[in-house]
PDB file of C-alpha atoms in Angstrom:
ATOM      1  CA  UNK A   1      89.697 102.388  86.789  1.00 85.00           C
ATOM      2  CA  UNK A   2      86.766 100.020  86.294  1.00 96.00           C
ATOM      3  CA  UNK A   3      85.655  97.743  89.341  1.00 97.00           C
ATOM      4  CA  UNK A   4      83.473  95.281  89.771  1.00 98.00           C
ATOM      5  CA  UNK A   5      82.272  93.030  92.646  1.00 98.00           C
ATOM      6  CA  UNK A   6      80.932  89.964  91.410  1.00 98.00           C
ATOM      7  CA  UNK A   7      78.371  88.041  93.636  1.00 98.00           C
ATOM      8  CA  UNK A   8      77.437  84.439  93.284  1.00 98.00           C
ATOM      9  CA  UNK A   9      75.465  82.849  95.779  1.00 98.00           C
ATOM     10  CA  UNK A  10      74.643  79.641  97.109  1.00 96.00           C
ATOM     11  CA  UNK A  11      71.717  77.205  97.361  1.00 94.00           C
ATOM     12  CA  UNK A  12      68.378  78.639  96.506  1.00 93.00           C
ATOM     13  CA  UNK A  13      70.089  82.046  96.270  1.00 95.00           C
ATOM     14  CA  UNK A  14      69.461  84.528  93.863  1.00 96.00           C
ATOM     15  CA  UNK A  15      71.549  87.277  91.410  1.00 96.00           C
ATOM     16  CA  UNK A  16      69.372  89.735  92.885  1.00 97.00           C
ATOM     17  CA  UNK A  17      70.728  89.009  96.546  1.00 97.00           C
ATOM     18  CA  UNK A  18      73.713  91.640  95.339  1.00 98.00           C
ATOM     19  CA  UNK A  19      71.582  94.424  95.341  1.00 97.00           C
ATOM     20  CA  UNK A  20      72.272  94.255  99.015  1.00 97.00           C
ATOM     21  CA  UNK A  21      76.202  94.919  98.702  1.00 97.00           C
ATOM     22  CA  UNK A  22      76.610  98.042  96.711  1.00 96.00           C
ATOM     23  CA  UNK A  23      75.630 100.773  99.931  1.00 96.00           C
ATOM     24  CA  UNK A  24      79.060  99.109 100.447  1.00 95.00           C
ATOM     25  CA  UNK A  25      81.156  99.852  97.702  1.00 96.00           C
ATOM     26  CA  UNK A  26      79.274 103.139  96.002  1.00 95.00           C
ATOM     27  CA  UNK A  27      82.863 103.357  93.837  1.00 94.00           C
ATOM     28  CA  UNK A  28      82.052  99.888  92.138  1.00 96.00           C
ATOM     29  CA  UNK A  29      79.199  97.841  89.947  1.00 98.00           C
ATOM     30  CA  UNK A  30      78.241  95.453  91.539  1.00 98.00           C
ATOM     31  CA  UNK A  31      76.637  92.743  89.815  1.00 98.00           C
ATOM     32  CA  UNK A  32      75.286  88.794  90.617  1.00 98.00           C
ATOM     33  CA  UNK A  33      75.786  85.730  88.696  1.00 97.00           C
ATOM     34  CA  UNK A  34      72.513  83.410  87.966  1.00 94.00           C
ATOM     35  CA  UNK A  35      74.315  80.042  87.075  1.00 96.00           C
ATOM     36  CA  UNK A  36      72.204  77.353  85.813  1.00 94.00           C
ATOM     37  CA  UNK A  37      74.180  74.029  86.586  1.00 96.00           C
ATOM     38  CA  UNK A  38      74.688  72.599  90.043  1.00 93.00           C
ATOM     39  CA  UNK A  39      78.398  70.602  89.467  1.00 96.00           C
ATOM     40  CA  UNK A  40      81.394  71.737  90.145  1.00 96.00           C
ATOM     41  CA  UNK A  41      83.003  70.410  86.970  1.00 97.00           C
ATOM     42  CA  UNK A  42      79.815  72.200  85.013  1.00 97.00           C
ATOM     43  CA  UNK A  43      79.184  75.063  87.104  1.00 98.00           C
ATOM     44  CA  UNK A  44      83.001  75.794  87.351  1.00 97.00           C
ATOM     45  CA  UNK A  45      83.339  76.079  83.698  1.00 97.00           C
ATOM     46  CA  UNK A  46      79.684  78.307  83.870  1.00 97.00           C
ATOM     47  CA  UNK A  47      81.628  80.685  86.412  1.00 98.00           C
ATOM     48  CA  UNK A  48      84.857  80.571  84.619  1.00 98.00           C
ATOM     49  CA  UNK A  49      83.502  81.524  81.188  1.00 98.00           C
ATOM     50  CA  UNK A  50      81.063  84.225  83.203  1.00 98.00           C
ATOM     51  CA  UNK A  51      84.267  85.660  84.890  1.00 98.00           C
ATOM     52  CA  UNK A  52      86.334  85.609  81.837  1.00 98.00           C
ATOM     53  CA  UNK A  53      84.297  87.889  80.052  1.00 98.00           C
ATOM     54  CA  UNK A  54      83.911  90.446  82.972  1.00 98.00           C
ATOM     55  CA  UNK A  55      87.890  90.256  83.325  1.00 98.00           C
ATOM     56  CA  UNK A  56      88.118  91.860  79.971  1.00 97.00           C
ATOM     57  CA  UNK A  57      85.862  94.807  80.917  1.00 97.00           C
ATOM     58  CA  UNK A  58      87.059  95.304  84.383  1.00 98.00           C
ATOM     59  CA  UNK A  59      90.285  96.740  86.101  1.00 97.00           C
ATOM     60  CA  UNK A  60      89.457  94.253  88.806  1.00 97.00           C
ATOM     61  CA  UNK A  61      87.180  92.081  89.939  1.00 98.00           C
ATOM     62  CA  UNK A  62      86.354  91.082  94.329  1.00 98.00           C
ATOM     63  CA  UNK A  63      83.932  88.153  94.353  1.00 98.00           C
ATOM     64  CA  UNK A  64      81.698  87.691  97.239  1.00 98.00           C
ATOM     65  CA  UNK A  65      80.454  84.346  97.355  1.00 98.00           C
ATOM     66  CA  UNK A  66      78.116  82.294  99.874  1.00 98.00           C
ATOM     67  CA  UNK A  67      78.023  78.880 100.814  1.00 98.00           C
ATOM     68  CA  UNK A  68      78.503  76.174  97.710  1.00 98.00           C
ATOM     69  CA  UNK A  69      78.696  79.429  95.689  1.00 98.00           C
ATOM     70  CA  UNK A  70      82.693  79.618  97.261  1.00 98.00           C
ATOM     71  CA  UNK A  71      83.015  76.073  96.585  1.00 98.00           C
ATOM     72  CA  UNK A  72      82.405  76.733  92.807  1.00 98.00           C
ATOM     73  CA  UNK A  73      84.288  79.939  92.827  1.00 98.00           C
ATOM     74  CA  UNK A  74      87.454  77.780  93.722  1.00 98.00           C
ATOM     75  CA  UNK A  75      86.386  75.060  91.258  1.00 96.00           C
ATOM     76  CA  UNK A  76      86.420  77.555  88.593  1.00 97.00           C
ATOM     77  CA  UNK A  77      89.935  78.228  87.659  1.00 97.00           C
ATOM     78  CA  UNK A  78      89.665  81.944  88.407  1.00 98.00           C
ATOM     79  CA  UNK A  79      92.343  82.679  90.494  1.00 96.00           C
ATOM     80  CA  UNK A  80      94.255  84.495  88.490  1.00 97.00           C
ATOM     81  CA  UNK A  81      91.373  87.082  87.558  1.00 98.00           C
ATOM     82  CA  UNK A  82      90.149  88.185  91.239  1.00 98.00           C
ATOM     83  CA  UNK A  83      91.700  90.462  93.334  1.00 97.00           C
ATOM     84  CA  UNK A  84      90.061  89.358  97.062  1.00 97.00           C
ATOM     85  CA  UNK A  85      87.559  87.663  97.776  1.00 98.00           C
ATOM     86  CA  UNK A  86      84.701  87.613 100.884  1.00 98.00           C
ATOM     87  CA  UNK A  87      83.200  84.011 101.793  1.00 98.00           C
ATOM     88  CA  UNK A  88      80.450  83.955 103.402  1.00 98.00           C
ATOM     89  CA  UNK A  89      79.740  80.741 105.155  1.00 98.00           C
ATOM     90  CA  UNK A  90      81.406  78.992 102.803  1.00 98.00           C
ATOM     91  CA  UNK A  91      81.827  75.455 101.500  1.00 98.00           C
ATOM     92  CA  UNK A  92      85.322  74.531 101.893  1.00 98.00           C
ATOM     93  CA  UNK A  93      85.511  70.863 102.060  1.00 97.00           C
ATOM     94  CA  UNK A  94      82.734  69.407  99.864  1.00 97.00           C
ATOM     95  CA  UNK A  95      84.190  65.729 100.303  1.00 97.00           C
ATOM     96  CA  UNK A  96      83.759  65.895 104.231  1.00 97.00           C
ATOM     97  CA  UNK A  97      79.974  67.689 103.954  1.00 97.00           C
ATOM     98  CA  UNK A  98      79.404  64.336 101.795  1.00 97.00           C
ATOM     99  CA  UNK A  99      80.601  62.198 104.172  1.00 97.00           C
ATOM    100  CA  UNK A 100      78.905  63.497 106.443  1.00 96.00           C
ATOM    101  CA  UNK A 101      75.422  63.308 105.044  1.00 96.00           C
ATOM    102  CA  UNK A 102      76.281  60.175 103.906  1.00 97.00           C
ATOM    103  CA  UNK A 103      76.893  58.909 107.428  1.00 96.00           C
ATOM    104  CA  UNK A 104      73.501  61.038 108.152  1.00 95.00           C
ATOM    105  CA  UNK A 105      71.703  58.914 105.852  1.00 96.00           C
ATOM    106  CA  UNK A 106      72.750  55.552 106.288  1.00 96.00           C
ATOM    107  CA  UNK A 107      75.035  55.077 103.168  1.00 97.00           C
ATOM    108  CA  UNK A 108      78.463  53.583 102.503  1.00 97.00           C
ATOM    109  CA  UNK A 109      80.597  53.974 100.020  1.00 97.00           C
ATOM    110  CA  UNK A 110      80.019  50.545  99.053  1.00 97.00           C
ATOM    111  CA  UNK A 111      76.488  51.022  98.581  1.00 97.00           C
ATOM    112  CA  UNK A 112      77.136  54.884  96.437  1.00 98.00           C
ATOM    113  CA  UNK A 113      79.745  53.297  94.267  1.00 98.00           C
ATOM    114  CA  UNK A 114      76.933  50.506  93.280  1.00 97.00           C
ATOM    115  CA  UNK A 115      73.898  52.431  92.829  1.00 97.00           C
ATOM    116  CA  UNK A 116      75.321  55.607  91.711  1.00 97.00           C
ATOM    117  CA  UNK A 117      73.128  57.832  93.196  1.00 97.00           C
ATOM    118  CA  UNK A 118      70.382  57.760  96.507  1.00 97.00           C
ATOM    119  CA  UNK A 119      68.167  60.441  97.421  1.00 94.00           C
ATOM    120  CA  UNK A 120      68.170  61.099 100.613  1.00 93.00           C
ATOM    121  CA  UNK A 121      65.164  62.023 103.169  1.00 90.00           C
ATOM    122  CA  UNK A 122      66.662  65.291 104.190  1.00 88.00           C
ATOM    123  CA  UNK A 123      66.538  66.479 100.415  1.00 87.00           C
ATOM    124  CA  UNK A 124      70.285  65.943  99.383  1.00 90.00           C
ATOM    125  CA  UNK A 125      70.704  63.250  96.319  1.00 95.00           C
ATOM    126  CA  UNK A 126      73.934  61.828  96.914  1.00 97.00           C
ATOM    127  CA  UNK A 127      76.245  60.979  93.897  1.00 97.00           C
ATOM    128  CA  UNK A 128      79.220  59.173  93.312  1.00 98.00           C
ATOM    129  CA  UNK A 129      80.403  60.645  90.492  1.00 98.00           C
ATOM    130  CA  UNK A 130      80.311  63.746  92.492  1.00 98.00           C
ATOM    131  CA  UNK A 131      82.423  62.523  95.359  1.00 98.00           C
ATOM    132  CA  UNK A 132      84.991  60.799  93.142  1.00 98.00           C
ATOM    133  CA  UNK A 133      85.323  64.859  91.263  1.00 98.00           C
ATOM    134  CA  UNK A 134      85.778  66.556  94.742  1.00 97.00           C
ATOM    135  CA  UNK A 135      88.036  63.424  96.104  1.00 98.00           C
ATOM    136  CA  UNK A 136      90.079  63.955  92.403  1.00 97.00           C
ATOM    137  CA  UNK A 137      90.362  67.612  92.183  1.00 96.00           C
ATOM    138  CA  UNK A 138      91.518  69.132  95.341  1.00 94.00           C
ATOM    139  CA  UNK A 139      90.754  73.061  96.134  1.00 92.00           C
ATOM    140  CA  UNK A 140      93.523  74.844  95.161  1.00 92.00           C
ATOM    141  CA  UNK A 141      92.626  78.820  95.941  1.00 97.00           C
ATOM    142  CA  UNK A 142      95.724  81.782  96.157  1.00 96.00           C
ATOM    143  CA  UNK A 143      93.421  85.072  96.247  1.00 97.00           C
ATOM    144  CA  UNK A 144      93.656  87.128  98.726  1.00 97.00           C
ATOM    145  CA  UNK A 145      90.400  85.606 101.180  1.00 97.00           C
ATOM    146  CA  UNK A 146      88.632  86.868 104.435  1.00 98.00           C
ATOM    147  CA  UNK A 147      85.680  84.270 105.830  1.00 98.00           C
ATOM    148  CA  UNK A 148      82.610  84.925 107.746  1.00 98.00           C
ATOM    149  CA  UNK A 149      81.663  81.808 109.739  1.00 98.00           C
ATOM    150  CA  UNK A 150      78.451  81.121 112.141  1.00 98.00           C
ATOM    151  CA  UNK A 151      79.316  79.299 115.394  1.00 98.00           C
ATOM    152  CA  UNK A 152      76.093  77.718 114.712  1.00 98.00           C
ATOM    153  CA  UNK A 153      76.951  76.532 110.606  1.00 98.00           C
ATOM    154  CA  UNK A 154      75.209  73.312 110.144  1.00 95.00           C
ATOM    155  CA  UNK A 155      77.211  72.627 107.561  1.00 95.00           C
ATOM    156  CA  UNK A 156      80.589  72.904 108.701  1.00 97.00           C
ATOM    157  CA  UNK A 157      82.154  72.493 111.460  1.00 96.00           C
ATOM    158  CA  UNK A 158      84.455  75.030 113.183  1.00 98.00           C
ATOM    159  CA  UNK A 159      87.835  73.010 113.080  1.00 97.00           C
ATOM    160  CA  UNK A 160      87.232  72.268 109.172  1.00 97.00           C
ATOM    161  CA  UNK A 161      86.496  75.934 108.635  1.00 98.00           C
ATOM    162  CA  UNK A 162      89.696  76.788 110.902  1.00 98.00           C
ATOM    163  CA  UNK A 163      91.921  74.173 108.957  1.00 97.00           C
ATOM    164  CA  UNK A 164      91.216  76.106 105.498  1.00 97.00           C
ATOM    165  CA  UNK A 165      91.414  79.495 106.924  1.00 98.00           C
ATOM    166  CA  UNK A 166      95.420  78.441 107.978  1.00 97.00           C
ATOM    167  CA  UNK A 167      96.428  76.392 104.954  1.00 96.00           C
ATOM    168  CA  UNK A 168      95.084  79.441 102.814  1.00 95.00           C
ATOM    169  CA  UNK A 169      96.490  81.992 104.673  1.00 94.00           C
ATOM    170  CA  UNK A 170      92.961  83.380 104.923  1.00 97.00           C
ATOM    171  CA  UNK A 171      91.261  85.415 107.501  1.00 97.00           C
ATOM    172  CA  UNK A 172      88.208  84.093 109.555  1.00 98.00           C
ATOM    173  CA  UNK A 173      86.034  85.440 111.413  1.00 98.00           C
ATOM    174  CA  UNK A 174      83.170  84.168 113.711  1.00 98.00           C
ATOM    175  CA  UNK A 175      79.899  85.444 114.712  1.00 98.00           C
ATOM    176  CA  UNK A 176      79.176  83.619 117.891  1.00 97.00           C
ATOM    177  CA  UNK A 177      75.441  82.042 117.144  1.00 95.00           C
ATOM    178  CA  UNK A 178      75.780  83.121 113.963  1.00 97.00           C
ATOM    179  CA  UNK A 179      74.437  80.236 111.335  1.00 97.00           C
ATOM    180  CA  UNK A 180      75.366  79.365 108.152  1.00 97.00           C
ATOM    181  CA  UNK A 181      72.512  81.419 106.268  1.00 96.00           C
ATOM    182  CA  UNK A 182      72.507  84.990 107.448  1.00 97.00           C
ATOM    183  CA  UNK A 183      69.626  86.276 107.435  1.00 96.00           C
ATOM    184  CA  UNK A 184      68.290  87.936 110.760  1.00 97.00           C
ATOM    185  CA  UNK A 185      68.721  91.306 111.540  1.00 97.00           C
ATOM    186  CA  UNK A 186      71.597  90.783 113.484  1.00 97.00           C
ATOM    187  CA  UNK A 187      73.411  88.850 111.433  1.00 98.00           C
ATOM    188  CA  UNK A 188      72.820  91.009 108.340  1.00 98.00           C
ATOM    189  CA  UNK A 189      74.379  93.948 110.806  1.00 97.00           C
ATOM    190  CA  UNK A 190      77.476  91.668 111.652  1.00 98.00           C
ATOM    191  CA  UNK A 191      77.924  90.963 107.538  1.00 98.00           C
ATOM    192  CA  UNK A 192      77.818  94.353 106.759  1.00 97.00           C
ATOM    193  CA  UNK A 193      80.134  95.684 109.603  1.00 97.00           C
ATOM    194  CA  UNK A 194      82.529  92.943 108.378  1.00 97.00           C
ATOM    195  CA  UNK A 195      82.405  93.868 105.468  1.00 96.00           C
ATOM    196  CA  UNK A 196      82.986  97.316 105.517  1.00 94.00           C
ATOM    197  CA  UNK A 197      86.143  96.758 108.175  1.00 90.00           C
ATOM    198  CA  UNK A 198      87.245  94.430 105.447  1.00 80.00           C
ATOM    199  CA  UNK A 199      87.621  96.864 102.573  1.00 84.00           C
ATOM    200  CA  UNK A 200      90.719  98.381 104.660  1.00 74.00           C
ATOM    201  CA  UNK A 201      92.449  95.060 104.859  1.00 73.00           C
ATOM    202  CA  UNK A 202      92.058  93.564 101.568  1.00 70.00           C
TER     203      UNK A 202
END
């Protein structure tokens, strides 16, 4: 049986940033996906036709994904085609993360809807076309999903993460101070340890 674990990683990540998941799963390749568009609508057809072609090599696939990586994971139309899946700090309601740095930054929707699109001083162009796609096409995600959430996660709160956990019937888990890019030693050690418990569950 062929398996694969398929990486794909958020902002400013890297293919290469799978290396460090196959000490835990020796049995499987494990491989990262570089995707070159930064939409959901384009990067979930990237992902799709990426996955696609992997589903008719492999027995099964388990995505890891981090961040806005799980957001276009569950834009992608892949359901079918993973077996579990392992979100790490993951995006899970784009449309309230834009509201939010919208309110951040001073905008209404009034003001998006005219001018399209406004940069930001934090680094974050907002769109409107982008909002209207999230606000239009819902997450819909049935695979088989554990979560690994930082109390800390600047990104999302705690509740939002909660709320998707229980209308997916997925499993979360929080690392108290944990944020939403692991990185430190620590954190690295609480990833891996949850990972490696969740190999028994999923």
């Amino acid at each position: 049986m062929k398996e694969l674990v398929l990486y794909i990683h958020g902002k400013g990540g890297c293919s290469g940033e799978s290396d460090h998941y196959r000490p835990m799963f020796p049995e499987f390749e494990v491989v990262g996906l570089d995707y070159q568009t930064f939409t959901p609508w384009e990067t979930g057809k990237e992902i799709r036709e990426a996955v696609k072609k992997l589903d008719a090599e492999y027995d099964s696939i388990t995505l890891i994904a981090g961040s806005i990586g799980a957001f276009f994971s569950m834009n992608a139309g892949i359901d079918a085609m993973i077996r579990c899946a392992y979100f790490i700090s993951p995006v899970v309601d784009m449309e309230q993360l834009i509201l939010d740095m919208m309110s951040l930054a001073g905008v209404t929707e009034v003001e998006l809807k005219e001018k399209g699109m406004i940069p930001t001083s934090f680094g974050e162009d907002l769109s409107w076309e982008y909002l209207c796609y999230v606000r239009e096409h819902p997450v819909c995600w049935t695979v088989p999903t554990r979560i690994l959430y930082g109390s800390r996660d600047n990104l999302t709160s705690y509740e939002t993460a909660l709320a998707f956990a229980e209308s997916h019937n997925a499993e979360l888990t929080v690392m108290e101070e944990g944020e939403h890019w692991f990185h430190t030693d620590e954190q690295m050690r609480f990833l891996d340890n949850w990972i490696t418990k969740g190999r028994s569950i999923l």
